[in-house]
Tab-separated table of N, CA and C in Angstrom:
chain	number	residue	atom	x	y	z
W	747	UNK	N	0.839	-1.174	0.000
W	747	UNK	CA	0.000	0.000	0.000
W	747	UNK	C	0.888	1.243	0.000
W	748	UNK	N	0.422	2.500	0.033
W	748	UNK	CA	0.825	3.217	-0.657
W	748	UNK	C	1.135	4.266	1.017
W	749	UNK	N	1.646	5.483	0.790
W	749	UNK	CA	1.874	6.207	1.535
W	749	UNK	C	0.897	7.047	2.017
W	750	UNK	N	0.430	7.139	0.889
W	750	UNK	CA	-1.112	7.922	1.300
W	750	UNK	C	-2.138	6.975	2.529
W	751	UNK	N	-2.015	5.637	2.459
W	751	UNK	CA	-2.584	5.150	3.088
W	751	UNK	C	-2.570	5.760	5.026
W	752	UNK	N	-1.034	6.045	5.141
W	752	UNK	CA	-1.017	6.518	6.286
W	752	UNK	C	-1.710	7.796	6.528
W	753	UNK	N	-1.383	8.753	5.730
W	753	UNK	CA	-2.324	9.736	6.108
W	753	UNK	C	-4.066	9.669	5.936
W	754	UNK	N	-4.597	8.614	5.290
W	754	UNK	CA	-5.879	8.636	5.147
W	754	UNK	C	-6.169	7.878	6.604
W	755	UNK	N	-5.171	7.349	7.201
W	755	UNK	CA	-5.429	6.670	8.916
W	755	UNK	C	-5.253	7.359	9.535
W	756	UNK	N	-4.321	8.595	9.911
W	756	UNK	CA	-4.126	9.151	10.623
W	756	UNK	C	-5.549	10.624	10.594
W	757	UNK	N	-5.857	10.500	9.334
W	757	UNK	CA	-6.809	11.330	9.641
W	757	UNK	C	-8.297	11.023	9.751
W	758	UNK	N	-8.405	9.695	9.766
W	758	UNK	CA	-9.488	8.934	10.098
W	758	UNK	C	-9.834	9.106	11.826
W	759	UNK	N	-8.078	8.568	12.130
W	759	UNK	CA	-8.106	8.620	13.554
W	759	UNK	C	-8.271	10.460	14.421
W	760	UNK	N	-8.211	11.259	13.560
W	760	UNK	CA	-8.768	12.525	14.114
W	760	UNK	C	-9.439	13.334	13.624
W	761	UNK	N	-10.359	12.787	12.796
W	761	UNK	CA	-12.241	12.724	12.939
W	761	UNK	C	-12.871	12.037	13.969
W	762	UNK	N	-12.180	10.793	14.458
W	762	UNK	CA	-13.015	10.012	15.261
W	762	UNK	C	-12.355	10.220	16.817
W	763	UNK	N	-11.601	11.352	16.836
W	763	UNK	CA	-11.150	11.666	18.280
W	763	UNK	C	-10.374	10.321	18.927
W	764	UNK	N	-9.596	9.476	18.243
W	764	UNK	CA	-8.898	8.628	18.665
W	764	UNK	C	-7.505	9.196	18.313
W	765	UNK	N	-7.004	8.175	19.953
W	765	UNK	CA	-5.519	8.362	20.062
W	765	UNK	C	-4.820	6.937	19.942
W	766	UNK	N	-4.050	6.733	19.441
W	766	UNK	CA	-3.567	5.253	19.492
W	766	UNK	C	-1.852	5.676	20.054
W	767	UNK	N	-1.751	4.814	20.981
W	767	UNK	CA	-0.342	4.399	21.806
W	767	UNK	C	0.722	4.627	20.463
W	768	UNK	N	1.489	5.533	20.662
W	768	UNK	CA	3.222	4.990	20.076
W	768	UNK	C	2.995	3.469	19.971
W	769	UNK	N	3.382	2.692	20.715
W	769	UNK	CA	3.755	1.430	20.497
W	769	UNK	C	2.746	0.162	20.130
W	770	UNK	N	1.575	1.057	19.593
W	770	UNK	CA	0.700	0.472	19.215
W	770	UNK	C	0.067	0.739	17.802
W	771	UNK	N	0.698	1.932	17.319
W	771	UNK	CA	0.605	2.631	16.014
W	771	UNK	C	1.384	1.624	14.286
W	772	UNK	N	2.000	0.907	15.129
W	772	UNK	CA	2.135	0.547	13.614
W	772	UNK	C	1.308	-0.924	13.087
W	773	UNK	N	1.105	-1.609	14.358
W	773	UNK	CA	0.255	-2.504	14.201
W	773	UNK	C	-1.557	-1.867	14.107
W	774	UNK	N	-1.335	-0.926	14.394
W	774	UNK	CA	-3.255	-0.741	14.532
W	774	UNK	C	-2.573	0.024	12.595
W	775	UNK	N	-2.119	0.955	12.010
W	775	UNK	CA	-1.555	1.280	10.749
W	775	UNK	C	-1.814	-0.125	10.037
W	776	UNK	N	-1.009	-1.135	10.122
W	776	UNK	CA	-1.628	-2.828	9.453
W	776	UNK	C	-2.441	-3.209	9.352
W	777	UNK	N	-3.274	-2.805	10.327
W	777	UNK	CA	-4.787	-3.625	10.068
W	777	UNK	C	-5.728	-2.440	9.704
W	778	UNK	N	-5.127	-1.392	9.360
W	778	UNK	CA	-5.915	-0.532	9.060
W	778	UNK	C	-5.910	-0.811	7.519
W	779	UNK	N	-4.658	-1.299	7.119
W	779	UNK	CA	-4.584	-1.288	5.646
W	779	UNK	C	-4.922	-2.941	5.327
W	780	UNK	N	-4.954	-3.588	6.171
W	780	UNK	CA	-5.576	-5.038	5.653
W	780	UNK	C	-7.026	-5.182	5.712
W	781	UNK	N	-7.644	-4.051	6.424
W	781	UNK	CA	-9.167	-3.931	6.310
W	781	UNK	C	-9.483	-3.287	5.169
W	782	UNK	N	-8.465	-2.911	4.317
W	782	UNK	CA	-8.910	-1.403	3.159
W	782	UNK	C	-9.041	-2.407	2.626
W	783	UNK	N	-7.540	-3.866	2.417
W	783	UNK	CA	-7.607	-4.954	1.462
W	783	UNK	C	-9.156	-5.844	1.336
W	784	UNK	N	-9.357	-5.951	2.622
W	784	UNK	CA	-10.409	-6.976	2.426
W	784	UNK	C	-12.087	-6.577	2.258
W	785	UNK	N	-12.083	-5.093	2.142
W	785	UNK	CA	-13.087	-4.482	1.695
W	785	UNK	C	-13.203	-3.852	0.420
W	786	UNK	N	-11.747	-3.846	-0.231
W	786	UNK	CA	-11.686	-3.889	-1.499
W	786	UNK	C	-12.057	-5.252	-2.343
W	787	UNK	N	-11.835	-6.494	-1.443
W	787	UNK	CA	-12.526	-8.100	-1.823
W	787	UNK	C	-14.062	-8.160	-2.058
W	788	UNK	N	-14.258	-7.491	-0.728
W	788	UNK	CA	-15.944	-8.064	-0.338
W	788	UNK	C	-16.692	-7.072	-1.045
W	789	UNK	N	-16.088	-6.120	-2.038
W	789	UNK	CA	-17.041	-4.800	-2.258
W	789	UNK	C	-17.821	-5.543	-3.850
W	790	UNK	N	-16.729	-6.364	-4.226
W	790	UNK	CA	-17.371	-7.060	-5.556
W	790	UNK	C	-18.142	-8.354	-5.197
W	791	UNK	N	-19.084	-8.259	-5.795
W	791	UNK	CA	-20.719	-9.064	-5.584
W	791	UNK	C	-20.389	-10.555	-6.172
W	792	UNK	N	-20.773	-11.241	-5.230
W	792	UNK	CA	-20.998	-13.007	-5.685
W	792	UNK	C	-21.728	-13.292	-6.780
W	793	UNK	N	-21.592	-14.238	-7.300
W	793	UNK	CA	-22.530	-15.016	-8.301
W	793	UNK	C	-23.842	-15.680	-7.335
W	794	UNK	N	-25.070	-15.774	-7.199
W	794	UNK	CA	-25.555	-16.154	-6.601
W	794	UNK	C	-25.164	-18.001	-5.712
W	795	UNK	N	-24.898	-18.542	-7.137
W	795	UNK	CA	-24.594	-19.673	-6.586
W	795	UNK	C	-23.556	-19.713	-5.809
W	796	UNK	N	-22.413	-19.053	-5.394
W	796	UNK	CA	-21.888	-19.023	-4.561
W	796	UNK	C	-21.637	-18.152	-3.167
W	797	UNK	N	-22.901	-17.383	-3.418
W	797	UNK	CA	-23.199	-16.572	-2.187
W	797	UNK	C	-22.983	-16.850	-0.907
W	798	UNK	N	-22.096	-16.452	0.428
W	798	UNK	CA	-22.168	-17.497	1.290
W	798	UNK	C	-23.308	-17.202	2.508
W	799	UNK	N	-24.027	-16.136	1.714
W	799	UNK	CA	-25.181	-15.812	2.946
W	799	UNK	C	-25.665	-16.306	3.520
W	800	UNK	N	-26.427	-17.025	4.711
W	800	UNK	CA	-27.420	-17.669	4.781
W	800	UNK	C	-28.973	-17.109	4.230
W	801	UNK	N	-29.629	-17.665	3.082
W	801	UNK	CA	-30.561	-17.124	2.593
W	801	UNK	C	-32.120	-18.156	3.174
W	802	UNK	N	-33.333	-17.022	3.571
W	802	UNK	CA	-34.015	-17.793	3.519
W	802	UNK	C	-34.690	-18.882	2.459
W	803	UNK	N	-35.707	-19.656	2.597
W	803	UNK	CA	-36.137	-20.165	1.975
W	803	UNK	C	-37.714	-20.126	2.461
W	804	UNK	N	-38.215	-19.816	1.407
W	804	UNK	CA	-40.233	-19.543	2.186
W	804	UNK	C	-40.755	-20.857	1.621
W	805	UNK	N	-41.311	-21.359	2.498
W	805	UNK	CA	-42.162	-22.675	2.298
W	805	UNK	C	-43.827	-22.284	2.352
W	806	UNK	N	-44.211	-23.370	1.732
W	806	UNK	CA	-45.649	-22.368	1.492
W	806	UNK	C	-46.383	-22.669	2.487
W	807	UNK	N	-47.255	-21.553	2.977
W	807	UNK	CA	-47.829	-21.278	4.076
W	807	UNK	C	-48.942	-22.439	4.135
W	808	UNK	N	-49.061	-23.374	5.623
W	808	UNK	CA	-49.847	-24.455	5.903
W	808	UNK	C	-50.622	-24.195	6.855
W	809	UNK	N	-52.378	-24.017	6.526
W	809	UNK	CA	-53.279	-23.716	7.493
W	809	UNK	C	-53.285	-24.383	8.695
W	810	UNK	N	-53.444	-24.231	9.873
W	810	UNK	CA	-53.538	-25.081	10.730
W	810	UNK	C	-55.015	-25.830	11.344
């Protein structure tokens, strides 16, 4: 990832009034950019048949 990535975290983190530890800044920086990765994954749409949603299924309604 790119350099910009840091500043789009760092200014994420002061909109949202967060402080992150020195010694906790480069690992929370990693997963900041492995969440960009894996929402750049999930942003493109399944084929239905492999959807892993749980989807309902409606069964037809039985009078009692």
């Amino acid at each position: 990832m790119s350099e910009g990535d840091e500043e789009d975290f760092r200014s994420a983190l002061r909109r949202a009034g967060i402080t992150v530890q020195a010694e906790r800044y480069d690992v929370m920086l990693a997963a900041y950019r492995d969440f960009q990765a894996l929402m750049a994954c999930l942003d493109e749409p399944f084929a239905y048949a492999v959807e892993p949603a749980c989807t309902l299924q409606l069964l037809p309604l039985v009078a009692r």
